[in-house]
Amino acid sequence: MTNPCLDADMLLGIDEACFSVVNDYDRNATLYSYFEDCYLCRGVPQAILPSRSNTTLVISTKYPLHIFYTLSYDYCHTTYNFKEHGSYGWNISEEHVCSKIYTLREPVNSYLPIFVTFMVCLLLMILFATAKFIIRVVRRKLSPDSVHDDLSRLQETETTNPVIRTTRSSTRIHSVDTFRGIAILLMIFVNNGGGNYVFFNHTAWNGLTVADLVLPWFAWIMGLSITISKRSELRVSSSRWKIILRCLQRAVILVLFGLILNSIYTKSLTLKDLRFPGVLQLLAVSYFICATIETMFMKAHSQDDSLQFGRFTILRDIVDNWAQWLIILAIVTTHTLITFLLPVPNCPTGYLGPGGYHKSGKFVNCTGGAAGYIDRLVFGDHVYSKTQNPVYGTILPHDPEGIMNTMSIILVVYMGVHAGKILLLYYQCNAKVIRWLLWSGVTGIVAGLLCHFDKETGVIPVSKKMMSLSFVLTVSCFAFLLFAVLHFLVDYKQYWSGAPFVYAGLNPITLYIGHTITAGLFPWAWKLAYPTHWSVLTMNLWTTILWGIIAYWLYLKDIIISI
């Protein structure tokens, strides 16, 4: 393959730079490197550096890079944060064993597209708010203010029955749909590439990015919707078992849709290659479990006389649902015990890492610990097939929506269920918002204690790949916080209608299935001859905006597709 750093007619790709190493030794050296995000890793050989020569390499700029070279006795280790499309040099010799890396050609500003996009969005928001304010002022000035007109309007009001148009969307809680819309549109954006930015893609293993929030947030708001829908169904239905059967029916449909979507990415149509777990499967199972628990134990009325005026009034949302919490905590405890106590062949008990280069490559066959072992044991080859990790190299198959991760996401869903109970049980906005903020603080503090407020060294690191306990508590913390803000702005003060996200929140499953089926197809996307952050970000934003337009069209037609 031709090296673009040595060919003027070729262009570097996204997150690539040139690195020239001048070896002034009279013998060959070996260049090693590994990403800074690779925890306790050993260097991976990158090139042989011939004596008295200049070797030019193409390197990745996604993460800061640890670099060192070895001879029979010489060793130099340095860390450098390379920038996109820059050209860098490094001289190694007996005189300068550990010289500094220098810049040969200045890099481009890879974050400029993000900044420009943010400023454009901010400007559009200001213009829209200004136009809305001007229209409101003009309407007030043009309205008739004479007594005769006032009496005429009063008489007309008394003699005419006003017609109020009620639609399916107008009877919904707008902050719920806005939250759901934020989650689904953000999911569409990151699933299509997120402009190829690291923070808009999932973490290599431990840590947290924007992309890691979208699925748990969708699960969280699904839990909140469970509270609202099941309370309504219990008021009009005499049989809890019929409600549970409807929940089972919905879960089965979601699983079937998930398998259909998985088959799109299967190279052949044989069952041998079909992935069984998936996003919709995870949502279906967690939905059915939480909805069933709520249907069995939830009271049909929002008021409970024994707690309304008692000493535990302030804790009604918790005390009134102690049975549900016991079941959820039992599931969480079971998940934790399996994670840390299940023996995994040839692996340390309680291992939570990715394998591969992790911890100097000592646990290459231990990817995902107990969770990965269970998925491979139960599903065999029917799991997530990508085994090339951008930081840790080749790892074993591990499904991010596998059995153990599905158990873990149940806690996120039930956190949403509890948020819904706060929404229904308390009438004053302050009482709701304070409780959501308290839950946000508690879950955030507990998550921080579990991970020691550090990316790698905690007892339970924050990991989306593992859906670790600290991860589900962290995303729940942000979910409580975001919903408290949305409820205050959208429903209580009505400073914001929730647009454009509220429209997407009306048909989230439709948008998710649609964007998966049309991925890479025109007019949603197209093949780029020379991808850059500018072009990829523009295309990904267009894909998201187009699905937002489709969601708005469904809203205008009063179409809400539910399963």
PDB file of N, CA, C and O in Angstrom, residues 11-15 84-85 196 526-537 539:
ATOM      1  N   LEU A  11      -3.816  11.788  -0.182  1.00  0.00           N
ATOM      2  CA  LEU A  11      -4.241  12.567   0.971  1.00  0.00           C
ATOM      3  C   LEU A  11      -4.311  11.690   2.207  1.00  0.00           C
ATOM      4  O   LEU A  11      -4.663  10.500   2.134  1.00  0.00           O
ATOM      5  N   LEU A  12      -3.987  12.273   3.334  1.00  0.00           N
ATOM      6  CA  LEU A  12      -4.149  11.572   4.599  1.00  0.00           C
ATOM      7  C   LEU A  12      -5.629  11.442   4.929  1.00  0.00           C
ATOM      8  O   LEU A  12      -6.448  12.281   4.545  1.00  0.00           O
ATOM      9  N   GLY A  13      -5.973  10.397   5.651  1.00  0.00           N
ATOM     10  CA  GLY A  13      -7.360  10.190   6.050  1.00  0.00           C
ATOM     11  C   GLY A  13      -7.693  10.941   7.329  1.00  0.00           C
ATOM     12  O   GLY A  13      -6.889  11.722   7.856  1.00  0.00           O
ATOM     13  N   ILE A  14      -8.887  10.707   7.811  1.00  0.00           N
ATOM     14  CA  ILE A  14      -9.323  11.327   9.063  1.00  0.00           C
ATOM     15  C   ILE A  14      -8.486  10.786  10.215  1.00  0.00           C
ATOM     16  O   ILE A  14      -8.217   9.588  10.300  1.00  0.00           O
ATOM     17  N   ASP A  15      -8.077  11.674  11.102  1.00  0.00           N
ATOM     18  CA  ASP A  15      -7.289  11.312  12.291  1.00  0.00           C
ATOM     19  C   ASP A  15      -5.993  10.608  11.922  1.00  0.00           C
ATOM     20  O   ASP A  15      -5.603   9.615  12.554  1.00  0.00           O
ATOM     21  N   GLU A  84      -4.232  15.996  13.758  1.00  0.00           N
ATOM     22  CA  GLU A  84      -4.629  15.520  12.435  1.00  0.00           C
ATOM     23  C   GLU A  84      -3.912  16.270  11.303  1.00  0.00           C
ATOM     24  O   GLU A  84      -3.827  17.500  11.311  1.00  0.00           O
ATOM     25  N   HIS A  85      -3.399  15.487  10.346  1.00  0.00           N
ATOM     26  CA  HIS A  85      -2.759  15.975   9.120  1.00  0.00           C
ATOM     27  C   HIS A  85      -1.484  16.781   9.373  1.00  0.00           C
ATOM     28  O   HIS A  85      -1.000  17.479   8.476  1.00  0.00           O
ATOM     29  N   ASN A 196     -17.076  11.294  12.884  1.00  0.00           N
ATOM     30  CA  ASN A 196     -15.817  10.574  13.142  1.00  0.00           C
ATOM     31  C   ASN A 196     -15.001  11.206  14.268  1.00  0.00           C
ATOM     32  O   ASN A 196     -13.768  11.135  14.269  1.00  0.00           O
ATOM     33  N   TRP A 526     -24.364   9.089   1.535  1.00  0.00           N
ATOM     34  CA  TRP A 526     -23.740   8.773   0.261  1.00  0.00           C
ATOM     35  C   TRP A 526     -22.260   8.496   0.516  1.00  0.00           C
ATOM     36  O   TRP A 526     -21.713   8.807   1.582  1.00  0.00           O
ATOM     37  N   LYS A 527     -21.595   7.915  -0.466  1.00  0.00           N
ATOM     38  CA  LYS A 527     -20.180   7.590  -0.326  1.00  0.00           C
ATOM     39  C   LYS A 527     -19.344   8.822  -0.591  1.00  0.00           C
ATOM     40  O   LYS A 527     -19.534   9.518  -1.586  1.00  0.00           O
ATOM     41  N   LEU A 528     -18.394   9.093   0.300  1.00  0.00           N
ATOM     42  CA  LEU A 528     -17.521  10.254   0.177  1.00  0.00           C
ATOM     43  C   LEU A 528     -16.191   9.828  -0.452  1.00  0.00           C
ATOM     44  O   LEU A 528     -15.565   8.862   0.009  1.00  0.00           O
ATOM     45  N   ALA A 529     -15.776  10.554  -1.484  1.00  0.00           N
ATOM     46  CA  ALA A 529     -14.523  10.212  -2.169  1.00  0.00           C
ATOM     47  C   ALA A 529     -13.321  10.454  -1.255  1.00  0.00           C
ATOM     48  O   ALA A 529     -12.418   9.615  -1.164  1.00  0.00           O
ATOM     49  N   TYR A 530     -13.292  11.602  -0.589  1.00  0.00           N
ATOM     50  CA  TYR A 530     -12.199  11.945   0.319  1.00  0.00           C
ATOM     51  C   TYR A 530     -12.800  12.415   1.651  1.00  0.00           C
ATOM     52  O   TYR A 530     -13.028  13.610   1.850  1.00  0.00           O
ATOM     53  N   PRO A 531     -13.093  11.485   2.540  1.00  0.00           N
ATOM     54  CA  PRO A 531     -13.746  11.849   3.801  1.00  0.00           C
ATOM     55  C   PRO A 531     -12.871  12.781   4.648  1.00  0.00           C
ATOM     56  O   PRO A 531     -11.663  12.576   4.789  1.00  0.00           O
ATOM     57  N   THR A 532     -13.492  13.777   5.200  1.00  0.00           N
ATOM     58  CA  THR A 532     -12.880  14.671   6.185  1.00  0.00           C
ATOM     59  C   THR A 532     -13.883  14.882   7.306  1.00  0.00           C
ATOM     60  O   THR A 532     -15.059  14.510   7.186  1.00  0.00           O
ATOM     61  N   HIS A 533     -13.426  15.497   8.384  1.00  0.00           N
ATOM     62  CA  HIS A 533     -14.367  15.797   9.460  1.00  0.00           C
ATOM     63  C   HIS A 533     -15.483  16.717   8.972  1.00  0.00           C
ATOM     64  O   HIS A 533     -16.634  16.577   9.378  1.00  0.00           O
ATOM     65  N   TRP A 534     -15.132  17.660   8.083  1.00  0.00           N
ATOM     66  CA  TRP A 534     -16.139  18.567   7.530  1.00  0.00           C
ATOM     67  C   TRP A 534     -17.216  17.795   6.773  1.00  0.00           C
ATOM     68  O   TRP A 534     -18.412  17.968   7.023  1.00  0.00           O
ATOM     69  N   SER A 535     -16.802  16.939   5.836  1.00  0.00           N
ATOM     70  CA  SER A 535     -17.765  16.245   4.982  1.00  0.00           C
ATOM     71  C   SER A 535     -18.561  15.193   5.756  1.00  0.00           C
ATOM     72  O   SER A 535     -19.774  15.065   5.575  1.00  0.00           O
ATOM     73  N   VAL A 536     -17.884  14.445   6.631  1.00  0.00           N
ATOM     74  CA  VAL A 536     -18.578  13.398   7.391  1.00  0.00           C
ATOM     75  C   VAL A 536     -19.558  14.025   8.383  1.00  0.00           C
ATOM     76  O   VAL A 536     -20.698  13.566   8.523  1.00  0.00           O
ATOM     77  N   LEU A 537     -19.131  15.097   9.058  1.00  0.00           N
ATOM     78  CA  LEU A 537     -20.024  15.756  10.008  1.00  0.00           C
ATOM     79  C   LEU A 537     -21.237  16.344   9.294  1.00  0.00           C
ATOM     80  O   LEU A 537     -22.370  16.230   9.779  1.00  0.00           O
ATOM     81  N   MET A 539     -22.601  15.312   6.481  1.00  0.00           N
ATOM     82  CA  MET A 539     -23.489  14.237   6.062  1.00  0.00           C
ATOM     83  C   MET A 539     -24.241  13.642   7.254  1.00  0.00           C
ATOM     84  O   MET A 539     -25.447  13.367   7.166  1.00  0.00           O
TER      85      MET A 539
END
